[in-house]
Short mmCIF file of C-alpha atoms in Angstrom, two decimals:
data_model
loop_
_atom_site.label_atom_id
_atom_site.label_comp_id
_atom_site.label_asym_id
_atom_site.label_seq_id
_atom_site.Cartn_x
_atom_site.Cartn_y
_atom_site.Cartn_z
CA SER K 214 -3.99 12.89 4.27
CA ALA K 215 -2.60 9.40 3.73
CA VAL K 216 0.82 8.97 2.20
CA ILE K 217 1.13 6.37 -0.55
CA SER K 218 4.38 4.74 -1.63
CA GLN K 219 4.15 3.31 -5.11
CA LYS K 220 6.78 1.30 -6.93
CA PRO K 221 8.34 0.89 -9.34
CA SER K 222 8.31 4.50 -10.47
CA ARG K 223 9.02 3.46 -14.03
CA ASP K 224 9.85 0.37 -16.04
CA ILE K 225 10.52 -0.69 -19.59
CA CYS K 226 9.16 -4.15 -20.30
CA GLN K 227 9.16 -6.60 -23.17
CA ARG K 228 5.86 -7.45 -24.77
CA GLY K 229 4.32 -10.65 -23.49
CA THR K 230 5.73 -10.23 -19.99
CA SER K 231 3.97 -9.08 -16.81
CA LEU K 232 4.68 -6.30 -14.34
CA THR K 233 3.42 -6.03 -10.78
CA ILE K 234 2.98 -2.57 -9.28
CA GLN K 235 2.86 -2.17 -5.52
CA CYS K 236 1.19 0.45 -3.36
CA GLN K 237 1.73 0.84 0.36
CA VAL K 238 -0.41 3.26 2.38
CA ASP K 239 0.69 4.65 5.73
CA SER K 240 -2.76 4.13 7.27
CA GLN K 241 -5.54 1.59 7.02
CA VAL K 242 -8.04 2.24 4.25
CA THR K 243 -11.10 0.34 3.16
CA MET K 244 -10.84 0.89 -0.55
CA MET K 245 -7.93 1.40 -2.89
CA PHE K 246 -8.38 2.50 -6.48
CA TRP K 247 -6.25 1.80 -9.53
CA TYR K 248 -6.19 4.28 -12.42
CA ARG K 249 -4.53 4.41 -15.81
CA GLN K 250 -3.45 7.64 -17.44
CA GLN K 251 -2.13 7.69 -20.97
CA PRO K 252 0.30 10.53 -21.70
CA GLY K 253 -1.47 13.86 -21.90
CA GLN K 254 -4.84 12.32 -21.21
CA SER K 255 -7.32 11.85 -18.41
CA LEU K 256 -7.45 9.30 -15.64
CA THR K 257 -9.46 6.15 -16.23
CA LEU K 258 -10.51 3.94 -13.33
CA ILE K 259 -9.38 0.34 -13.80
CA ALA K 260 -10.77 -1.22 -10.62
CA THR K 261 -11.60 -0.76 -6.97
CA ALA K 262 -9.85 -3.05 -4.50
CA ASN K 263 -11.49 -3.90 -1.19
CA GLN K 264 -9.66 -5.91 1.43
CA GLY K 265 -10.97 -9.45 1.70
CA SER K 266 -13.02 -9.49 -1.49
CA GLU K 267 -12.58 -9.59 -5.25
CA ALA K 268 -11.76 -6.31 -6.92
CA THR K 269 -14.51 -4.59 -8.87
CA TYR K 270 -13.47 -3.87 -12.45
CA GLU K 271 -14.72 -1.10 -14.70
CA SER K 272 -16.02 -1.67 -18.18
CA GLY K 273 -13.18 -2.52 -20.54
CA PHE K 274 -10.91 -3.97 -17.85
CA VAL K 275 -10.79 -7.64 -16.88
CA ILE K 276 -9.24 -9.59 -14.06
CA ASP K 277 -7.17 -11.82 -16.34
CA LYS K 278 -5.39 -8.79 -17.78
CA PHE K 279 -5.18 -6.73 -14.59
CA PRO K 280 -5.21 -9.04 -11.55
CA ILE K 281 -5.29 -7.17 -8.26
CA SER K 282 -4.38 -8.30 -4.79
CA ARG K 283 -5.45 -6.65 -1.53
CA PRO K 284 -4.01 -8.76 1.28
CA ASN K 285 -4.53 -6.19 4.04
CA LEU K 286 -5.82 -2.68 4.69
CA THR K 287 -2.55 -0.92 3.81
CA PHE K 288 -1.31 -2.69 0.69
CA SER K 289 -2.38 -3.56 -2.84
CA THR K 290 -0.80 -4.74 -6.06
CA LEU K 291 -1.86 -4.41 -9.68
CA THR K 292 -0.37 -6.73 -12.29
CA VAL K 293 -0.37 -5.82 -15.95
CA SER K 294 -0.30 -9.20 -17.68
CA ASN K 295 0.83 -10.31 -21.12
CA MET K 296 1.78 -6.75 -21.96
CA SER K 297 1.56 -5.15 -25.37
CA PRO K 298 2.68 -1.66 -26.46
CA GLU K 299 -0.92 -0.47 -25.97
CA ASP K 300 -0.42 -0.98 -22.22
CA SER K 301 2.23 1.74 -22.18
CA SER K 302 0.78 4.24 -19.74
CA ILE K 303 1.04 5.69 -16.26
CA TYR K 304 -0.60 3.57 -13.59
CA LEU K 305 -1.69 5.22 -10.36
CA CYS K 306 -3.10 3.91 -7.13
CA SER K 307 -5.21 6.13 -4.91
CA VAL K 308 -7.19 6.21 -1.70
CA GLU K 309 -9.99 8.39 -0.46
CA ARG K 310 -8.86 11.36 1.61
CA GLN K 311 -9.44 10.64 5.27
CA GLY K 312 -10.95 12.69 8.02
CA VAL K 313 -11.77 15.76 5.99
CA ARG K 314 -15.03 17.32 4.92
CA ALA K 315 -14.20 17.54 1.25
CA TYR K 316 -14.33 14.37 -0.78
CA GLY K 317 -11.37 13.52 -2.98
CA TYR K 318 -8.44 11.24 -3.59
CA THR K 319 -4.79 11.05 -2.65
CA PHE K 320 -2.67 9.48 -5.38
CA GLY K 321 0.55 7.54 -5.36
CA SER K 322 3.43 8.91 -7.39
CA GLY K 323 2.59 6.68 -10.35
CA THR K 324 4.33 3.99 -12.38
CA ARG K 325 5.37 4.99 -15.88
CA LEU K 326 5.28 1.82 -17.96
CA THR K 327 6.74 1.49 -21.43
CA VAL K 328 6.20 -1.76 -23.33
CA VAL K 329 8.55 -2.46 -26.21
CA GLY T 286 -23.97 8.33 -19.79
CA GLN T 287 -21.54 10.53 -17.94
CA SER T 288 -19.36 13.19 -19.50
CA LEU T 289 -17.30 16.21 -18.56
CA GLU T 290 -16.08 19.04 -20.76
CA GLN T 291 -13.27 21.43 -20.02
CA PRO T 292 -11.03 23.48 -22.30
CA SER T 293 -7.90 21.70 -23.49
CA GLU T 294 -5.57 24.66 -22.99
CA VAL T 295 -5.53 28.05 -21.31
CA THR T 296 -2.73 30.63 -21.36
CA ALA T 297 -2.41 33.50 -18.91
CA VAL T 298 0.15 35.99 -17.67
CA GLU T 299 1.91 35.85 -14.33
CA GLY T 300 -0.03 37.80 -11.72
CA ALA T 301 -3.31 37.56 -13.62
CA ILE T 302 -6.52 35.67 -12.82
CA VAL T 303 -7.64 32.67 -14.83
CA GLN T 304 -10.86 30.67 -14.79
CA ILE T 305 -11.08 27.05 -15.96
CA ASN T 306 -14.63 25.93 -16.70
CA CYS T 307 -16.11 22.47 -16.42
CA THR T 308 -19.53 21.32 -17.55
CA TYR T 309 -20.81 17.86 -16.80
CA GLN T 310 -23.58 15.42 -17.54
CA THR T 311 -24.34 12.74 -15.02
CA SER T 312 -27.07 11.17 -12.96
CA GLY T 313 -26.85 10.89 -9.21
CA PHE T 314 -24.51 13.87 -8.93
CA TYR T 315 -22.82 14.30 -5.56
CA GLY T 316 -19.99 16.72 -6.09
CA LEU T 317 -17.32 18.27 -8.28
CA SER T 318 -13.64 18.20 -7.42
CA TRP T 319 -10.50 19.68 -8.93
CA TYR T 320 -6.96 18.30 -9.20
CA GLN T 321 -3.64 19.77 -10.25
CA GLN T 322 -1.02 17.69 -12.02
CA HIS T 323 2.47 18.87 -12.94
CA ASP T 324 4.34 17.12 -15.74
CA GLY T 325 5.72 13.84 -14.46
CA GLY T 326 3.86 14.15 -11.17
CA ALA T 327 0.76 12.66 -9.62
CA PRO T 328 -2.56 14.49 -9.43
CA THR T 329 -3.02 16.45 -6.21
CA PHE T 330 -6.39 17.34 -4.74
CA LEU T 331 -7.34 21.04 -4.80
CA SER T 332 -11.02 21.37 -3.88
CA TYR T 333 -14.44 19.79 -3.70
CA ASN T 334 -17.88 21.39 -4.09
CA ALA T 335 -21.02 19.53 -3.12
CA LEU T 336 -23.25 22.58 -2.77
CA ASP T 337 -23.81 25.62 -4.96
CA GLY T 338 -21.46 28.49 -4.41
CA LEU T 339 -17.86 29.43 -4.07
CA GLU T 340 -15.24 27.66 -1.96
CA GLU T 341 -12.01 29.57 -1.38
CA THR T 342 -8.65 28.08 -0.46
CA GLY T 343 -5.89 30.63 -0.65
CA ARG T 344 -5.26 31.72 -4.24
CA PHE T 345 -7.56 29.01 -5.57
CA SER T 346 -11.36 29.10 -5.52
CA SER T 347 -13.88 26.66 -6.92
CA PHE T 348 -17.49 27.31 -7.87
CA LEU T 349 -20.44 25.03 -8.48
CA SER T 350 -23.90 25.53 -9.93
CA ARG T 351 -25.80 22.27 -9.70
CA SER T 352 -28.77 23.62 -11.68
CA ASP T 353 -26.46 24.50 -14.58
CA SER T 354 -24.28 21.37 -14.24
CA TYR T 355 -21.34 23.73 -14.28
CA GLY T 356 -18.35 24.60 -12.21
CA TYR T 357 -15.09 26.44 -12.48
CA LEU T 358 -11.70 26.72 -10.86
CA LEU T 359 -10.42 30.24 -10.33
CA LEU T 360 -6.71 30.84 -9.89
CA GLN T 361 -5.63 34.28 -8.69
CA GLU T 362 -2.23 35.97 -8.61
CA LEU T 363 -0.90 33.43 -11.05
CA GLN T 364 2.62 32.18 -10.54
CA MET T 365 4.89 30.33 -12.94
CA LYS T 366 4.60 27.25 -10.75
CA ASP T 367 0.86 27.13 -11.49
CA SER T 368 1.68 25.91 -15.01
CA ALA T 369 0.19 22.42 -14.91
CA SER T 370 -2.80 20.38 -16.00
CA TYR T 371 -6.04 20.83 -14.09
CA PHE T 372 -8.71 18.13 -14.00
CA CYS T 373 -12.30 18.44 -12.91
CA ALA T 374 -13.91 15.26 -11.61
CA VAL T 375 -17.51 14.36 -10.88
CA ARG T 376 -18.54 12.09 -8.05
CA SER T 377 -21.85 10.40 -8.69
CA GLY T 378 -23.79 7.36 -7.62
CA ASN T 379 -26.32 6.17 -5.11
CA THR T 380 -26.53 4.04 -1.99
CA GLY T 381 -25.28 1.14 -4.09
CA GLY T 382 -21.96 2.82 -4.66
CA PHE T 383 -20.15 5.87 -5.91
CA LYS T 384 -17.85 6.56 -8.81
CA THR T 385 -15.57 9.43 -9.77
CA ILE T 386 -15.08 10.33 -13.44
CA PHE T 387 -12.31 12.70 -14.50
CA GLY T 388 -12.42 15.27 -17.27
CA ALA T 389 -9.82 15.32 -20.02
CA GLY T 390 -7.85 18.06 -18.29
CA THR T 391 -6.95 21.67 -19.04
CA ARG T 392 -3.33 22.52 -19.61
CA LEU T 393 -2.52 25.92 -18.11
CA PHE T 394 0.46 27.85 -19.41
CA VAL T 395 1.57 30.79 -17.29
CA LYS T 396 3.75 33.31 -19.11
CA ALA T 397 6.09 35.84 -17.58
#
């Protein structure tokens, strides 16, 4: 399976500022997925990032708040803009598992964001 | 709409067997997967069932019944390190695209 390096691992940010989270994959992948997980809760898909096209956002998430870049097949960034305490969460990037029969995801280690 | 239900917590004794159930409602169902997540860690993939029946991977097995919209994860010979949250996830869609929705997670406590 692919190995994903995600950073930062955690950050404490002031409200009104922005944070950019980076994910680097050790192999080329078509799609990268960004999830949010609030403490003790499930994973919610924010958007799907394809290289060379605009990201596709899920209901409740908008590009102005969560701009995504996908400059090549191994890298993506998610920015959390104009942060408020409600944005405090764990943000995870993921890719589809490659070359195996069973369908699933490999996740980055996550970014634990606290907005104060 | 789409929904998944799984118990919020399960407690079991070391060495025992535990079953975590998952029921789902969705259209365009393709498969059910399971993930393990330790506190402070990322989810890790455990299994995927697209067809009815049991899939075994070591101490972990996963079952699917498409007609009942039901599946479960079976953990045998429980170890303390199995204490974690377990998520079921449904993959659904059509030729226009696929989506994976995660359940709320089941927190497993393994006692000595």
